[in-house]
Coordinates of C-alpha atoms in Angstrom, one line a residue:
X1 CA 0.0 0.0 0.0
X2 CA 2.8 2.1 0.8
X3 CA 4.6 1.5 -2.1
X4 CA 1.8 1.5 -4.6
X5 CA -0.9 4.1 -3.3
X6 CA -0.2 7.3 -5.3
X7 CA -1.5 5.1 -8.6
X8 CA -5.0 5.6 -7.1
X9 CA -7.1 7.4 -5.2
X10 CA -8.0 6.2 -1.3
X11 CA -10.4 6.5 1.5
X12 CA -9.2 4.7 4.1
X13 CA -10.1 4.2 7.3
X14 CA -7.6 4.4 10.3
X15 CA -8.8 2.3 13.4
X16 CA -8.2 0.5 16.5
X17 CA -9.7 -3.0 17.3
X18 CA -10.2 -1.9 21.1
X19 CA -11.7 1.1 19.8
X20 CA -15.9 1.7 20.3
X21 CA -16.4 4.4 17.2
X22 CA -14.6 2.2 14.8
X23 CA -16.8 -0.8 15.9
X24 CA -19.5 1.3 15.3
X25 CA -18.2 2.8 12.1
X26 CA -17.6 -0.4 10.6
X27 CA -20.9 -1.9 9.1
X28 CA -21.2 2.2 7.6
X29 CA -17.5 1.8 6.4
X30 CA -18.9 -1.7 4.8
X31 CA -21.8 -0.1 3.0
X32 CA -19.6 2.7 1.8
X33 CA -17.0 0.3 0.3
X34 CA -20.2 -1.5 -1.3
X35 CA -21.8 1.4 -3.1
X36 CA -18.3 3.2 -4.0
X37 CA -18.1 -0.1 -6.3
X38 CA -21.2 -0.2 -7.3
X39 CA -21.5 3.1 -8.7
X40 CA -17.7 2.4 -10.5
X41 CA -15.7 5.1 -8.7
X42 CA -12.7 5.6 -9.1
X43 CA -11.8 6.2 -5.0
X44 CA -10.8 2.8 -3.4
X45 CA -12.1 1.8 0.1
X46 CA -10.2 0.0 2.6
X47 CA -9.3 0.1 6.4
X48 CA -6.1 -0.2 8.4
X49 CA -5.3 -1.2 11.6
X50 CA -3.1 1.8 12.9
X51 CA -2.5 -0.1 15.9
X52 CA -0.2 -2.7 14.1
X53 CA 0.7 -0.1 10.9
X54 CA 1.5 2.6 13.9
X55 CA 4.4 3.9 11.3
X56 CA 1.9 4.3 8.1
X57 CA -0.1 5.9 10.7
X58 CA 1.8 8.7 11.8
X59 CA 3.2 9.7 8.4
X60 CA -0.4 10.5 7.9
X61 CA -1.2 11.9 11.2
X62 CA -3.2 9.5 12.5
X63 CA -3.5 11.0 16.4
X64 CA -6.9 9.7 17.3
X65 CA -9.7 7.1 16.3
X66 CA -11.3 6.6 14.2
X67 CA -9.5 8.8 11.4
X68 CA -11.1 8.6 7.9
X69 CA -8.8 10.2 4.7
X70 CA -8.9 10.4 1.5
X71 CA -5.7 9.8 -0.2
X72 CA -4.9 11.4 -3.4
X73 CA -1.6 12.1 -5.1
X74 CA 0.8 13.8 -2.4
X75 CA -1.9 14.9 -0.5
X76 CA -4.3 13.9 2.7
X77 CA -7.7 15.0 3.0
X78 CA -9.4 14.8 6.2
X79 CA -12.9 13.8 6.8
X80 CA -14.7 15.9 9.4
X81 CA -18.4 15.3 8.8
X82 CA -20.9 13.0 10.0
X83 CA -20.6 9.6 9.8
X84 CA -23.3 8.5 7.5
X85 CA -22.9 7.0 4.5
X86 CA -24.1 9.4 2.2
X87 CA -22.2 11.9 3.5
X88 CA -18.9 9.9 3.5
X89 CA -19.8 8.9 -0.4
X90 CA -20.3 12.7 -1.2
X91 CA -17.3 13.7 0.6
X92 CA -14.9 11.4 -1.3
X93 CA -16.9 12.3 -4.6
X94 CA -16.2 16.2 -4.3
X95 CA -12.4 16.0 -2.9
X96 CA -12.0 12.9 -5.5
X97 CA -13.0 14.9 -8.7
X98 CA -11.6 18.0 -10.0
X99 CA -10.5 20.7 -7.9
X100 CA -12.2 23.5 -9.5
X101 CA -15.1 22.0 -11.9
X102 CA -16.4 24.3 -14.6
X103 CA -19.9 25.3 -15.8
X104 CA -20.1 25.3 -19.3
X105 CA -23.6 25.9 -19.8
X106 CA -27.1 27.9 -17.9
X107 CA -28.7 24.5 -18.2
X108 CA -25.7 22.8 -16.5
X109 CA -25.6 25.4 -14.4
X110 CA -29.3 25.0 -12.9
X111 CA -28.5 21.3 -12.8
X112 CA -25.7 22.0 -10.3
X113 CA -27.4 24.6 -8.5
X114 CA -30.3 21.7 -8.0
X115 CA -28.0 19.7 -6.3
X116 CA -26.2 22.1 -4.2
X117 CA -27.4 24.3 -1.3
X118 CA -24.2 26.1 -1.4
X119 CA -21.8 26.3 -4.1
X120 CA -19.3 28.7 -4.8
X121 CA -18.7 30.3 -8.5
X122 CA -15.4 32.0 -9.7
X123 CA -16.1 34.2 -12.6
X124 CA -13.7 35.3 -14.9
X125 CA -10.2 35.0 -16.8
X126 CA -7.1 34.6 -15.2
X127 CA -6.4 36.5 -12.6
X128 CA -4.2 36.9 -8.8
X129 CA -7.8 35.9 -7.9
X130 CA -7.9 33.0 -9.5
X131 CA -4.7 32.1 -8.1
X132 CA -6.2 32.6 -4.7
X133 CA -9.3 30.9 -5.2
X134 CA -7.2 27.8 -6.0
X135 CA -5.2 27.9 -3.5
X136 CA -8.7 28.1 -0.9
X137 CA -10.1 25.7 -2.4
X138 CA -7.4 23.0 -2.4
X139 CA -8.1 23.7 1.4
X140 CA -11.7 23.9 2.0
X141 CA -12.7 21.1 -0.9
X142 CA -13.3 19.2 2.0
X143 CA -16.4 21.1 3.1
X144 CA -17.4 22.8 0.0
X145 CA -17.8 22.5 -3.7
X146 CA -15.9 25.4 -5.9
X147 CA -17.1 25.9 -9.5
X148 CA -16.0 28.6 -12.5
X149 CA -17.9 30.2 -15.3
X150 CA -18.5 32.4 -17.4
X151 CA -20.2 35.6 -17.1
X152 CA -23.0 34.6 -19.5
X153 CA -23.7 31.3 -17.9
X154 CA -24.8 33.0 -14.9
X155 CA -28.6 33.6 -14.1
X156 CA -30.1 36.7 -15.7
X157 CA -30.5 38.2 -11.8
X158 CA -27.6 38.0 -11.2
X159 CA -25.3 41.4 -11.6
X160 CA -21.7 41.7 -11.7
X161 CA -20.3 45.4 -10.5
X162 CA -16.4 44.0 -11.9
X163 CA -14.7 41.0 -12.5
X164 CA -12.8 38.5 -12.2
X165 CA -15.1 37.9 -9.3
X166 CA -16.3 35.2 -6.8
X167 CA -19.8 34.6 -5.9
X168 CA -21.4 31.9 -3.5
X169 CA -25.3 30.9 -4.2
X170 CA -27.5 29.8 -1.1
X171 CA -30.7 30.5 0.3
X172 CA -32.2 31.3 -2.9
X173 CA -30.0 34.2 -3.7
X174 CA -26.1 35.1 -4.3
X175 CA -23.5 37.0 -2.0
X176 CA -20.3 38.6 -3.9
X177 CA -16.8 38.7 -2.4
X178 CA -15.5 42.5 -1.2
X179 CA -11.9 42.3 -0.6
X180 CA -12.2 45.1 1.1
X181 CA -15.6 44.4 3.1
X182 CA -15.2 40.7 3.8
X183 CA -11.7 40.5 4.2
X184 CA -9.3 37.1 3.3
X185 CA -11.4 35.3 0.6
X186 CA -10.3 32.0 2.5
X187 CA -12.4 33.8 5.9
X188 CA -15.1 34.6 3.8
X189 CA -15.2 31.3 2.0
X190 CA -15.2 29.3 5.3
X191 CA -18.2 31.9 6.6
X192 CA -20.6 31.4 3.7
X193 CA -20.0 27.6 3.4
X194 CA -23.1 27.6 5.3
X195 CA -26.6 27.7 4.7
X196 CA -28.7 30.9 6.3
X197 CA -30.9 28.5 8.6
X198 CA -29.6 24.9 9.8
X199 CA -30.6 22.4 11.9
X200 CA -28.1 22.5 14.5
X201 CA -26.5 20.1 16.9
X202 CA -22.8 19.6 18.6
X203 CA -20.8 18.7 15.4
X204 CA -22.3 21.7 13.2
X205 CA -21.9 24.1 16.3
X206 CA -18.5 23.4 16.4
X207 CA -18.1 23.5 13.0
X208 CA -19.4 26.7 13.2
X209 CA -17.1 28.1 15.9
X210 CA -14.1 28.5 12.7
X211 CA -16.5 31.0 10.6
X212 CA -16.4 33.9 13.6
X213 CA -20.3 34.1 13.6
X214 CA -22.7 34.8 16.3
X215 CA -25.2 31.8 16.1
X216 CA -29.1 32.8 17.2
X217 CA -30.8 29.4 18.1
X218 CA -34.6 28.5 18.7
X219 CA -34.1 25.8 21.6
X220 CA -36.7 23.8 20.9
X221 CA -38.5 19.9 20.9
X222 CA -38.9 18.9 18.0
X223 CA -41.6 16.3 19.3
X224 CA -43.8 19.0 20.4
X225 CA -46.0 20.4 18.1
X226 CA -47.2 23.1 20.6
X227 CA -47.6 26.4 19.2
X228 CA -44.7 28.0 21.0
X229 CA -42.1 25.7 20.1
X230 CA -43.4 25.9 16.6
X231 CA -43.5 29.5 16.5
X232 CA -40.1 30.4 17.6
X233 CA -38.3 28.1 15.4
X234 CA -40.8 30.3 12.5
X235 CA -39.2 33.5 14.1
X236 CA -35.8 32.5 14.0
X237 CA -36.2 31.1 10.3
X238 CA -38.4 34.4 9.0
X239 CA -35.4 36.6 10.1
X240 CA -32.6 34.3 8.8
X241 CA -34.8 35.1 5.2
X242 CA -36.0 38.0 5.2
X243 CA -33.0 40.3 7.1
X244 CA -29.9 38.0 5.6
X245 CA -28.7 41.0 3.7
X246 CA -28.5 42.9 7.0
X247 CA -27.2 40.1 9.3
X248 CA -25.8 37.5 6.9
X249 CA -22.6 38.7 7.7
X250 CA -22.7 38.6 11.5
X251 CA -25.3 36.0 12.4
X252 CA -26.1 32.3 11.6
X253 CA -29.3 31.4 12.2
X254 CA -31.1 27.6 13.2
X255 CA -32.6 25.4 15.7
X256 CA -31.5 22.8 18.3
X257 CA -33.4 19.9 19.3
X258 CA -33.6 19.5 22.4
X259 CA -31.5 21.5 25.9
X260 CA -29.0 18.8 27.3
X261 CA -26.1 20.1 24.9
X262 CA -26.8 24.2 25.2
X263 CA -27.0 23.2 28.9
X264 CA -23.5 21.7 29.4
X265 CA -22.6 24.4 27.0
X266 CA -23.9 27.2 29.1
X267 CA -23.4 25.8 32.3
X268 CA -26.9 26.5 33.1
X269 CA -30.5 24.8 32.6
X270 CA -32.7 26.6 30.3
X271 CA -36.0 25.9 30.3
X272 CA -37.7 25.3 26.6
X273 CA -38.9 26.7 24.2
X274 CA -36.4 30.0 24.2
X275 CA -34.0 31.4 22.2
X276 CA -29.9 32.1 23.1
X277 CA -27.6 34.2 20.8
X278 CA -23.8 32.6 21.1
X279 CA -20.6 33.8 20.8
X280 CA -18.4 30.7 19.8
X281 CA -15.7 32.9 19.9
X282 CA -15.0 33.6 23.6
X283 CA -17.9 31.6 25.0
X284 CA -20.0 34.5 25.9
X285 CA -23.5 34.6 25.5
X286 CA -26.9 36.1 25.1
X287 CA -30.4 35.8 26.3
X288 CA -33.3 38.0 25.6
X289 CA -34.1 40.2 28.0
X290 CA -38.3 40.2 27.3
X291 CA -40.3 37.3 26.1
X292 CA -39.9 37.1 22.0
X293 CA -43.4 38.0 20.8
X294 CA -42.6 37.9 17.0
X295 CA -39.9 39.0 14.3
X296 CA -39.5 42.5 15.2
X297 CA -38.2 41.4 18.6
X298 CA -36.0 39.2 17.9
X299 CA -34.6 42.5 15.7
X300 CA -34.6 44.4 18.0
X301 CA -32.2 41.7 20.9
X302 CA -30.0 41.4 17.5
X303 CA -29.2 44.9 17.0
X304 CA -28.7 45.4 20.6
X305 CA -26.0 42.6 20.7
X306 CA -24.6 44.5 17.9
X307 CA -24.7 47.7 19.2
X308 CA -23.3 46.6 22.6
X309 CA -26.5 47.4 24.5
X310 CA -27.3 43.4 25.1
X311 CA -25.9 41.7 28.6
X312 CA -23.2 39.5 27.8
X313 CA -23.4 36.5 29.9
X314 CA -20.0 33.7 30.3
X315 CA -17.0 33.8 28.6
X316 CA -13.5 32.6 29.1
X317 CA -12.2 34.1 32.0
X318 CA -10.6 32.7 35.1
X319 CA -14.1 32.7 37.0
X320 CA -15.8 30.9 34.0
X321 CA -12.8 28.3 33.7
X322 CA -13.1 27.6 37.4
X323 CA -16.8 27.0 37.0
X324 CA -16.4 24.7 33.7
X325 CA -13.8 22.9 36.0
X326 CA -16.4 22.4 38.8
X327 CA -19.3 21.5 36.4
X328 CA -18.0 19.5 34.4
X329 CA -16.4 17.3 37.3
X330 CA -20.0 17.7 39.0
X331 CA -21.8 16.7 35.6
X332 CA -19.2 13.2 35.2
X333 CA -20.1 12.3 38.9
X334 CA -23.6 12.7 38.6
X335 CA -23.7 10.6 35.2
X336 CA -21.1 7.9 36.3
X337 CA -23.6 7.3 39.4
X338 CA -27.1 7.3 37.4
X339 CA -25.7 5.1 34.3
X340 CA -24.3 2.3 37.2
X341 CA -24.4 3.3 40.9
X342 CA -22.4 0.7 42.4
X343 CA -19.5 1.6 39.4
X344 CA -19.7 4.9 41.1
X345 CA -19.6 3.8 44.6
X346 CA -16.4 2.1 43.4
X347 CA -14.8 4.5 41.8
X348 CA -14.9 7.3 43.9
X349 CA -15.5 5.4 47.5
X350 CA -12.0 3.8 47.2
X351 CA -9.8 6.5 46.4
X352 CA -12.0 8.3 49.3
X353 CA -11.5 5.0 51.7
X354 CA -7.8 5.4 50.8
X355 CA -7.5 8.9 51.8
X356 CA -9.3 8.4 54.8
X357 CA -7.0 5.4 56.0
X358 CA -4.1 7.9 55.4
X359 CA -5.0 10.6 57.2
X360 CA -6.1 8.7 59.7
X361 CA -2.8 7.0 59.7
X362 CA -1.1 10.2 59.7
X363 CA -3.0 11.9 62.8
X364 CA -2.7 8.9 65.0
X365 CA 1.3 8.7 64.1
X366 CA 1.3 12.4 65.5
X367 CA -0.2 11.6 68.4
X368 CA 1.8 8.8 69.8
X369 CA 4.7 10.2 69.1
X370 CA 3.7 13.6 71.4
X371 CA 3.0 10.6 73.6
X372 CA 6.3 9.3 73.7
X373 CA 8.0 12.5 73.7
X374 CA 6.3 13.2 77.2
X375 CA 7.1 9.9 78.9
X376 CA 10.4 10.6 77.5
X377 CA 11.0 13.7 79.1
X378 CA 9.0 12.6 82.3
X379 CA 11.8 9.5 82.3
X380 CA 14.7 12.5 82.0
X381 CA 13.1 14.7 84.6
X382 CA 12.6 11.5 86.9
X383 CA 15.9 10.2 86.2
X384 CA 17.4 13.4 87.2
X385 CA 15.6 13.6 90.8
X386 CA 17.0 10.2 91.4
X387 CA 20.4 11.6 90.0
X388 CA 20.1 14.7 92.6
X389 CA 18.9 12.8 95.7
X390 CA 21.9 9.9 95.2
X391 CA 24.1 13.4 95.1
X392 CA 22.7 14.1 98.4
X393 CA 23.3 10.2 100.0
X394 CA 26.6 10.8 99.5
X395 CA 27.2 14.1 100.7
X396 CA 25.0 13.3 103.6
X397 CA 27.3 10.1 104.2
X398 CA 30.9 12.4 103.5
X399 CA 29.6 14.2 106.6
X400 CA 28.7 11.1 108.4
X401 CA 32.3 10.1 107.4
X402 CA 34.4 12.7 108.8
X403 CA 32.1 12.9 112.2
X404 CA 33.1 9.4 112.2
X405 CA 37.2 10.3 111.8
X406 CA 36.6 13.4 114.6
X407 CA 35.0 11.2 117.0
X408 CA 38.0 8.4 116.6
X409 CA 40.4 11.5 117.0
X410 CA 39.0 12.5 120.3
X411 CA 38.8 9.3 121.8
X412 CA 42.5 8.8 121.0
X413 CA 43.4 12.1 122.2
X414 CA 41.1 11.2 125.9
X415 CA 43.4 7.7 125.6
X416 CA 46.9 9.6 125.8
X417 CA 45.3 12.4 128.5
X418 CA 44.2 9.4 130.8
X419 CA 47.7 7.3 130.1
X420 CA 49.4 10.5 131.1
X421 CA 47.3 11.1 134.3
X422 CA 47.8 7.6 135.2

């Protein structure tokens, strides 16, 4: 394979036998390598253990699992999307093919533009940006489709105020590139790869955290039909349409199913139906101040975010980081204990057991040994009494000693008197 696969192109998957997502990857990975032959592509399927292969592996960059690629040439592309088969098919399709596909024709043009939500349209001759749209797109092929054409292959509504230029079509209209307005065309590019309005959930909201935008969300249920959920989800998807010249730029617009994942996002429980503005940027961000009666509202909250007039709530301080620290340690505890109970009683009543042994350990070693320490120095003080009253034995016996040589003095000296007097 190593020697041999520049002569075609690859999607391989990296994985690890001990590895969950690949075992649940592989009967996709099995129906992808079924249709990619049915359908006579030229991409060829196939899986590697990186485990044993760990070399192959890390010449490719393989750091986690699993890690899908498609192999082409001299270059890697990696897959970042869900993992469905259809998307995985139309992701090795558009990176497989050509890098920049041309439009020869209006009729080819509104087959193309069928097919696409989003599709992005250099027109124009050769050019420095032409050069630069190449060089964005060998990037962002993995996310996007990038087309060229002529000026008179283009839609009749369409209106061009110079070119060369580049133009992205979505939402049932067109946006053109302003060097000057929208900045690095490979910023801009990754921005507008987007629809206006999107379903949203954790991938696409962190997918969205690279284009910069503020994302307004309608936190709904989708299972409840009741007329507020309903309603705000119209809100949010009426101002995405009918204001995207005015906020296209700034905002990106959608719904979310459900509040367990804006929850642990916001470190707080909000309470459904509402609707949060966030900033993916610094973690900051915003709720309405007033209950959302209808579009002009929810105007209203987004020029005042804009203008600076709307509360900013989070963000990535110390204070914030501390808290994440603390919920998310509180959120694993709570979840380890309701999905298995005596798991949890396991895992954290031994290492508390432990702790508790030791410092029990530790405060009964300290207190013996101010035990001993006492008895010691009672044993010194004692020792020393007996040490002083022995002293005063002896002394007491010195004296005894010498009365005892006085008295045999004077008895010798009354001996001599009396042999004299005799």
């Amino acid at each position: 394979f190593k020697e041999n696969r520049k002569d075609d192109i690859w999607l391989v998957d990296f994985y690890a036998p001990w590895c969950g997502h690949c075992k649940k990857l592989e009967p996709v990975w099995n129906e992808v390598g079924i249709e990619m032959k049915n359908m006579g592509s030229p991409v060829k399927v196939g899986k590697m253990d990186a485990t044993s292969f760990s070399s192959i592996a890390s010449e490719f960059g393989v750091r986690g699992y699993p890690t899908i690629k498609l192999l082409k040439g001299d270059l890697a592309y990696n897959y970042r999307g869900p993992r469905t088969k259809d998307d995985i098919i139309e992701f090795a399709n558009r990176v497989a093919g050509p890098l920049i596909r041309p439009l020869p024709s209006q009729h080819m043009f509104e087959h193309v533009q069928k097919r696409h939500r989003v599709l992005f349209v250099y027109v124009g001759g050769e050019s420095p940006l032409k050069e630069k749209y190449i060089e964005v797109a060998s990037e962002l092929i993995v996310y996007t489709y990038f087309f060229s054409a002529s000026e008179d292959v283009l839609p009749e509504y369409v209106t061009l105020p110079e070119l060369p230029a580049v133009l992205v079509f979505k939402d049932g209209t067109y946006f053109v590139y302003d060097e000057y307005e929208d900045g690095d065309l490979s910023s801009w590019i990754n921005r507008e790869r987007f629809q206006g309005y999107l379903n949203v959930d954790g991938f696409t909201l962190y997918e969205l955290g690279d284009t910069g935008k503020l994302v307004a969300i309608a936190v709904v249920d989708d299972k409840n039909s009741s007329l507020e959920h309903t309603r705000l989800k119209s809100i949010i998807r009426e101002v995405a349409r009918d204001y995207q010249d005015h906020f296209h730029r700034d905002f990106q617009f959608g719904h979310m199913d459900g509040n367990d994942y804006i929850n642990s996002l916001l470190m707080d429980d909000l309470t459904i139906p509402t609707i949060v503005v966030l900033n993916t940027s610094n973690q900051q961000y915003f709720l309405p101040d007033r209950h959302i009666e209808n579009t002009e509202d929810m105007v209203q909250f987004i020029n005042n975010i804009l203008d600076g007039t709307a509360e900013a709530q989070g963000g990535d301080g110390l204070l914030q980081r501390i808290k994440r620290v603390v919920y998310d340690a509180k959120s694993t505890v709570v979840s380890v204990f309701k999905s298995s109970p005596l798991l949890g009683c396991f895992l954290f009543g031994l290492p508390l057991g432990v702790i508790s042994i030791m410092c029990y350990g530790i405060c009964t070693a300290d207190t013996d040994g101010g035990v001993d320490e006492h008895e010691a120095a009672k044993k010194e003080n004692g020792d020393r009494e007996l040490t002083d009253e022995g002293s005063e034995e002896e002394q007491e016996e010195e004296k005894n000693g010498k009365y005892t040589e006085l008295s045999d003095g004077e008895l010798k000296q009354k001996d001599i008197m009396k042999k004299k007097k005799d």
